[in-house]
Coordinates of C-alpha atoms in Angstrom, one line a residue:
X1 CA -0.2 0.1 -0.1
X2 CA 1.1 3.4 -0.8
X3 CA 2.0 6.0 2.1
X4 CA -0.2 8.6 2.8
X5 CA 1.8 12.1 2.1
X6 CA -1.0 14.9 3.2
X7 CA 1.6 17.8 1.2
X8 CA 1.3 15.8 -1.7
X9 CA -2.0 14.8 -1.6
X10 CA -3.0 18.5 -0.8
X11 CA -1.7 19.9 -3.8
X12 CA -3.6 17.5 -6.3
X13 CA -6.9 17.8 -4.0
X14 CA -6.5 21.9 -4.3
X15 CA -6.1 21.2 -8.1
X16 CA -9.7 19.6 -8.0
X17 CA -11.3 22.4 -5.8
X18 CA -10.0 25.0 -8.8
X19 CA -11.6 22.4 -11.5
X20 CA -14.7 22.2 -9.5
X21 CA -15.1 25.9 -9.4
X22 CA -15.6 25.9 -13.3
X23 CA -18.8 24.2 -13.1
X24 CA -20.3 26.8 -10.9
X25 CA -23.9 27.6 -12.0
X26 CA -24.0 25.1 -14.9
X27 CA -24.5 21.6 -13.2
X28 CA -27.5 22.0 -10.6
X29 CA -29.2 20.3 -9.1
X30 CA -25.8 17.9 -9.6
X31 CA -22.9 19.3 -7.6
X32 CA -19.5 20.7 -8.6
X33 CA -17.0 18.2 -8.9
X34 CA -13.1 18.3 -10.0
X35 CA -10.7 15.4 -10.7
X36 CA -7.4 15.0 -11.6
X37 CA -5.3 11.6 -12.4
X38 CA -1.8 11.3 -10.8
X39 CA 0.9 9.3 -12.0
X40 CA 4.3 9.3 -9.7
X41 CA 3.6 13.1 -8.9
X42 CA 2.5 14.0 -12.4
X43 CA -0.8 14.9 -13.7
X44 CA -2.1 12.6 -16.7
X45 CA -5.4 13.7 -17.1
X46 CA -7.7 16.2 -15.2
X47 CA -11.4 17.3 -15.5
X48 CA -14.4 18.7 -13.9
X49 CA -18.5 18.2 -14.0
X50 CA -19.2 21.0 -16.8
X51 CA -23.1 20.7 -17.4
X52 CA -26.1 18.8 -16.2
X53 CA -26.7 15.7 -17.4
X54 CA -23.0 15.5 -18.9
X55 CA -20.3 13.6 -17.9
X56 CA -19.1 13.5 -14.5
X57 CA -15.6 15.2 -13.5
X58 CA -13.8 11.4 -13.2
X59 CA -15.1 10.4 -16.2
X60 CA -13.7 13.6 -17.9
X61 CA -10.5 13.2 -16.1
X62 CA -10.0 9.9 -17.4
X63 CA -11.0 10.6 -20.9
X64 CA -8.3 13.5 -20.7
X65 CA -5.5 11.2 -20.5
X66 CA -3.4 10.8 -23.7
X67 CA -2.9 7.9 -25.8
X68 CA 0.9 7.6 -24.6
X69 CA -0.4 7.8 -20.9
X70 CA -3.0 5.1 -21.3
X71 CA -1.0 2.5 -20.1
X72 CA -0.6 4.3 -16.5
X73 CA -4.2 4.7 -15.5
X74 CA -4.2 1.4 -13.8
X75 CA -0.6 2.4 -11.7
X76 CA -2.1 6.1 -10.8
X77 CA -4.1 7.4 -8.1
X78 CA -7.1 9.4 -8.9
X79 CA -8.3 12.6 -6.7
X80 CA -11.8 13.9 -6.6
X81 CA -13.3 16.5 -4.6
X82 CA -16.4 14.5 -3.9
X83 CA -17.0 10.7 -3.3
X84 CA -17.7 9.0 -6.5
X85 CA -21.3 8.2 -7.3
X86 CA -22.3 4.3 -7.1
X87 CA -25.8 4.5 -8.9
X88 CA -27.3 5.1 -12.0
X89 CA -28.7 8.7 -12.6
X90 CA -28.3 10.6 -16.1
X91 CA -24.9 8.6 -16.6
X92 CA -23.5 5.5 -15.2
X93 CA -21.9 5.2 -11.9
X94 CA -18.3 6.3 -11.6
X95 CA -17.2 4.0 -9.5
X96 CA -17.8 1.6 -12.1
X97 CA -15.5 3.4 -14.9
X98 CA -12.9 3.5 -11.7
X99 CA -13.0 -0.5 -11.1
X100 CA -13.2 -0.9 -14.8
X101 CA -10.1 1.2 -15.5
X102 CA -8.3 -0.7 -12.8
X103 CA -7.5 2.3 -10.9
X104 CA -5.8 1.1 -7.9
X105 CA -6.2 4.0 -5.2
X106 CA -8.7 7.1 -4.9
X107 CA -8.2 10.1 -2.5
X108 CA -11.5 12.0 -1.8
X109 CA -12.1 15.1 0.1
X110 CA -15.5 14.9 1.0
X111 CA -18.5 12.2 1.1
X112 CA -21.6 12.9 -0.8
X113 CA -24.5 13.0 1.6
X114 CA -27.5 12.0 -1.2
X115 CA -28.9 8.9 0.6
X116 CA -28.0 6.5 -2.4
X117 CA -24.5 7.4 -2.0
X118 CA -23.5 8.5 1.3
X119 CA -20.5 6.4 2.0
X120 CA -21.5 3.5 -0.3
X121 CA -19.2 4.8 -2.9
X122 CA -16.1 4.5 -1.1
X123 CA -17.6 1.3 0.4
X124 CA -17.9 -0.3 -3.1
X125 CA -14.1 0.7 -4.3
X126 CA -12.8 -0.8 -1.1
X127 CA -14.6 -3.9 -1.0
X128 CA -13.4 -4.1 -4.8
X129 CA -9.3 -3.8 -3.1
X130 CA -9.2 0.1 -4.2
X131 CA -6.9 1.6 -1.6
X132 CA -9.1 4.6 -0.6
X133 CA -8.2 7.6 1.7
X134 CA -11.5 10.0 2.6
X135 CA -11.8 13.2 4.4
X136 CA -8.5 15.2 3.7
X137 CA -8.9 18.8 3.5
X138 CA -12.8 18.2 4.0
X139 CA -13.3 21.9 5.4
X140 CA -11.4 23.3 2.3
X141 CA -13.4 21.3 -0.1
X142 CA -16.9 21.6 2.0
X143 CA -17.9 25.1 0.1
X144 CA -17.6 22.7 -3.9
X145 CA -20.1 20.3 -1.9
X146 CA -22.4 22.3 0.8
X147 CA -25.1 23.2 -1.8
X148 CA -25.3 19.4 -2.9
X149 CA -25.0 18.4 0.8
X150 CA -27.6 20.6 1.9
X151 CA -30.2 19.7 -0.3
X152 CA -29.8 16.2 0.0
X153 CA -29.9 16.2 3.7
X154 CA -32.2 18.8 4.7
X155 CA -34.4 18.7 1.7
X156 CA -34.3 22.2 0.9
X157 CA -31.9 24.7 -0.8
X158 CA -28.7 25.9 0.3
X159 CA -29.9 29.5 1.5
X160 CA -27.0 32.0 1.3
X161 CA -27.8 36.0 2.7
X162 CA -26.2 38.6 1.1
X163 CA -26.6 42.4 1.9
X164 CA -24.3 45.5 2.4
X165 CA -24.3 47.6 5.4
X166 CA -22.6 50.7 6.2
X167 CA -19.6 50.9 8.6
X168 CA -22.4 52.1 11.5
X169 CA -24.9 49.4 11.1
X170 CA -27.2 50.5 8.2
X171 CA -29.0 48.8 5.3
X172 CA -29.6 51.9 4.0
X173 CA -32.1 55.3 4.5
X174 CA -35.3 54.9 5.4
X175 CA -37.8 54.7 2.4
X176 CA -34.8 55.4 0.0
X177 CA -32.5 53.8 -2.2
X178 CA -28.7 54.0 -1.9
X179 CA -25.8 52.2 -3.7
X180 CA -23.3 51.8 -0.5
X181 CA -20.8 49.1 -2.7
X182 CA -17.9 49.7 -5.0
X183 CA -18.1 48.3 -8.6
X184 CA -15.9 45.2 -7.9
X185 CA -18.2 44.2 -5.3
X186 CA -21.5 44.7 -7.3
X187 CA -19.7 43.0 -10.2
X188 CA -19.0 39.9 -7.8
X189 CA -22.6 39.7 -6.9
X190 CA -23.7 39.2 -10.3
X191 CA -21.3 36.4 -10.6
X192 CA -23.0 34.9 -7.7
X193 CA -26.1 35.6 -9.1
X194 CA -25.1 33.1 -12.0
X195 CA -24.1 30.3 -10.1
X196 CA -27.4 30.4 -7.9
X197 CA -30.4 28.7 -8.9
X198 CA -33.2 31.0 -7.7
X199 CA -32.8 34.8 -5.6
X200 CA -35.3 36.6 -3.3
X201 CA -36.0 40.0 -2.2
X202 CA -38.7 41.5 -0.2
X203 CA -41.8 43.4 -1.6
X204 CA -40.7 46.7 0.2
X205 CA -37.4 46.2 -1.4
X206 CA -38.8 45.6 -4.9
X207 CA -40.5 48.8 -4.3
X208 CA -38.1 51.2 -3.2
X209 CA -34.9 50.0 -5.7
X210 CA -36.9 48.2 -8.5
X211 CA -34.2 46.0 -9.0
X212 CA -34.0 43.3 -12.1
X213 CA -32.2 40.6 -10.1
X214 CA -30.4 39.3 -13.0
X215 CA -26.8 38.5 -13.9
X216 CA -25.8 41.2 -16.5
X217 CA -22.2 41.9 -15.5
X218 CA -20.9 38.5 -15.3
X219 CA -20.9 35.7 -17.4
X220 CA -23.7 32.9 -17.0
X221 CA -27.3 32.6 -16.6
X222 CA -29.6 34.3 -14.3
X223 CA -31.5 32.9 -11.4
X224 CA -35.2 32.3 -11.1
X225 CA -36.5 35.6 -9.4
X226 CA -39.3 34.9 -6.6
X227 CA -41.4 37.5 -5.6
X228 CA -43.3 37.7 -2.4
X229 CA -46.6 39.4 -3.1
X230 CA -49.2 38.6 -0.3
X231 CA -52.1 41.1 -1.8
X232 CA -51.0 40.5 -5.2
X233 CA -50.5 44.6 -5.6
X234 CA -46.9 44.9 -6.8
X235 CA -47.1 46.9 -10.1
X236 CA -46.6 45.1 -13.0
X237 CA -44.3 47.6 -14.3
X238 CA -41.3 46.4 -11.9
X239 CA -38.2 45.4 -13.8
X240 CA -38.8 41.7 -11.5
X241 CA -41.6 41.2 -14.0
X242 CA -40.0 41.5 -17.6
X243 CA -39.1 38.9 -19.7
X244 CA -35.2 38.8 -19.0
X245 CA -35.6 35.7 -16.5
X246 CA -38.2 33.6 -15.0
X247 CA -40.1 34.8 -12.2
X248 CA -42.1 33.3 -9.5
X249 CA -44.9 34.9 -7.6
X250 CA -46.0 33.9 -4.4
X251 CA -49.3 35.6 -3.6
X252 CA -52.7 35.0 -1.6
X253 CA -54.5 36.9 -4.5
X254 CA -53.4 34.5 -7.8
X255 CA -56.3 36.1 -9.5
X256 CA -54.6 39.3 -9.5
X257 CA -52.1 37.9 -11.8
X258 CA -54.3 36.2 -14.5
X259 CA -52.7 37.1 -17.8
X260 CA -49.2 37.4 -16.6
X261 CA -46.5 36.8 -19.6
X262 CA -45.1 33.1 -20.2
X263 CA -42.1 33.6 -17.9
X264 CA -44.3 34.1 -14.9
X265 CA -45.5 31.4 -12.9
X266 CA -48.3 32.0 -9.7
X267 CA -48.2 29.8 -6.8
X268 CA -50.9 30.2 -4.3
X269 CA -49.1 30.8 -0.9
X270 CA -49.9 30.7 2.9
X271 CA -48.5 33.5 4.0
X272 CA -47.6 34.4 7.9
X273 CA -45.2 32.2 9.4
X274 CA -45.7 29.4 6.6
X275 CA -44.5 31.5 3.6
X276 CA -40.8 30.7 3.8
X277 CA -40.8 27.1 4.3
X278 CA -43.5 26.7 1.5
X279 CA -41.4 28.8 -0.8
X280 CA -38.1 26.3 -0.1
X281 CA -40.4 23.2 -0.5
X282 CA -41.6 24.6 -3.8
X283 CA -38.1 25.2 -4.9
X284 CA -37.1 21.7 -3.5
X285 CA -39.8 19.9 -5.7
X286 CA -38.4 21.6 -8.9
X287 CA -34.7 20.5 -7.8
X288 CA -33.7 24.2 -7.4
X289 CA -30.8 23.3 -5.0
X290 CA -29.7 27.3 -4.0
X291 CA -31.4 30.2 -3.3
X292 CA -29.6 33.8 -2.8
X293 CA -31.8 36.2 -0.4
X294 CA -30.5 39.7 -1.3
X295 CA -32.8 41.6 1.2
X296 CA -34.6 43.8 2.6
X297 CA -34.0 44.0 6.1
X298 CA -37.6 42.6 7.3
X299 CA -37.1 39.3 5.2
X300 CA -33.4 39.0 6.4
X301 CA -34.1 39.2 10.0
X302 CA -37.3 36.5 9.8
X303 CA -35.0 34.0 8.2
X304 CA -32.0 34.7 10.7
X305 CA -34.4 34.7 13.7
X306 CA -35.6 31.1 12.4
X307 CA -31.9 30.1 12.0
X308 CA -33.0 29.4 8.5
X309 CA -29.6 30.3 6.6
X310 CA -26.1 28.6 5.9
X311 CA -24.0 31.2 4.8
X312 CA -24.1 35.0 5.1
X313 CA -22.0 37.2 2.6
X314 CA -22.0 40.5 4.0
X315 CA -20.6 43.6 2.5
X316 CA -19.4 46.8 4.5
X317 CA -19.1 49.8 2.9
X318 CA -17.2 52.9 4.0
X319 CA -20.1 54.9 5.0
X320 CA -21.5 56.3 7.9
X321 CA -25.2 57.0 7.6
X322 CA -26.3 57.7 11.3
X323 CA -29.9 56.9 10.9
X324 CA -31.7 54.2 8.7
X325 CA -32.9 51.0 8.5
X326 CA -30.9 48.7 10.8
X327 CA -28.7 45.8 9.7
X328 CA -29.3 42.4 10.7
X329 CA -27.4 40.9 13.8
X330 CA -25.5 37.6 12.5
X331 CA -24.3 35.0 15.1
X332 CA -22.5 32.4 13.8
X333 CA -18.7 31.2 12.6
X334 CA -17.0 34.2 10.5
X335 CA -15.0 32.2 7.9
X336 CA -13.1 35.0 5.8
X337 CA -12.8 38.6 5.5
X338 CA -11.8 40.0 2.1
X339 CA -10.6 43.3 1.1
X340 CA -12.8 44.8 -2.4
X341 CA -11.1 47.9 -2.8
X342 CA -12.5 50.2 0.0
X343 CA -15.4 47.6 0.6
X344 CA -15.0 44.7 3.2
X345 CA -16.7 41.4 2.5
X346 CA -17.2 39.2 5.4
X347 CA -18.2 35.6 4.9
X348 CA -20.4 33.6 8.1
X349 CA -21.5 30.2 8.1
X350 CA -24.4 28.9 10.2
X351 CA -23.5 26.2 12.5
X352 CA -26.9 25.1 13.5
X353 CA -29.0 25.8 10.2
X354 CA -32.7 24.8 10.8
X355 CA -33.0 21.1 9.7

């Protein structure tokens, strides 16, 4: 059995993470995954999951091996950011291909918590005589499978809160609108939109800011836009009702939306304390696995109060408003602080999200 060298293993798993990022926004409801095949310290093949329904990362890595190096596959180590699947889905099980190619050693960062996998893929490889190492760089690899594993284990989308606040803790002026972040921060938000299945803001934010909620400043798709309109009275001239992206409306008065354009879908929703769980249930049924909530304050505070969030990305702009709409108070694990010109981005994780 080959000895396990953490530094060497880390280098190749980090490459898997880099590859996995390339699939963001393209593979949902599947996870982003990267894989590299290594012979004596040299990568002979690498790949990532590029689109939903297409070949998985392990398949692409093996297929990338040149004809001259094909004889090295049965002597190589396969590194994967997520446990190889062992069930038939859109494609055959990756474990079958690993065994077919005679790959003798597999190193995995995180388990796939889908009920049909959840360690069974690694068990199948071990029972066939493959040397398997799992859990290395598990924390570093988690962001690439958090969405998948949250959806698989909790039955709801991964919930990302995004908002900007002033240095003195305000989201903006009362009853008004104000850009607080710089162009770099705003472009980054559009990148996130392209990587997210759905986006939600409260009705007060729609009325105050009239946002499009589309991805206009980065490559990639736009998310499904979610609208909470309890009485069904939001003006249809708002940008969220244009034809630039699908829009789902949750309302107690679905009749008011009769005759809406084809991209608008109407849900008769139970409001009060039940509306957010209902929205998440509808997303889960349609296999939308990630949700970004961009405000406003009332909606954000409601989700935080219920511990119904997984991650928060909070921009702090170099402004002092002195008064206005107070920003939510987060209690979680601060994972990272990043400087974006004069803005600062704080990334928080919820250690105990609602299950």
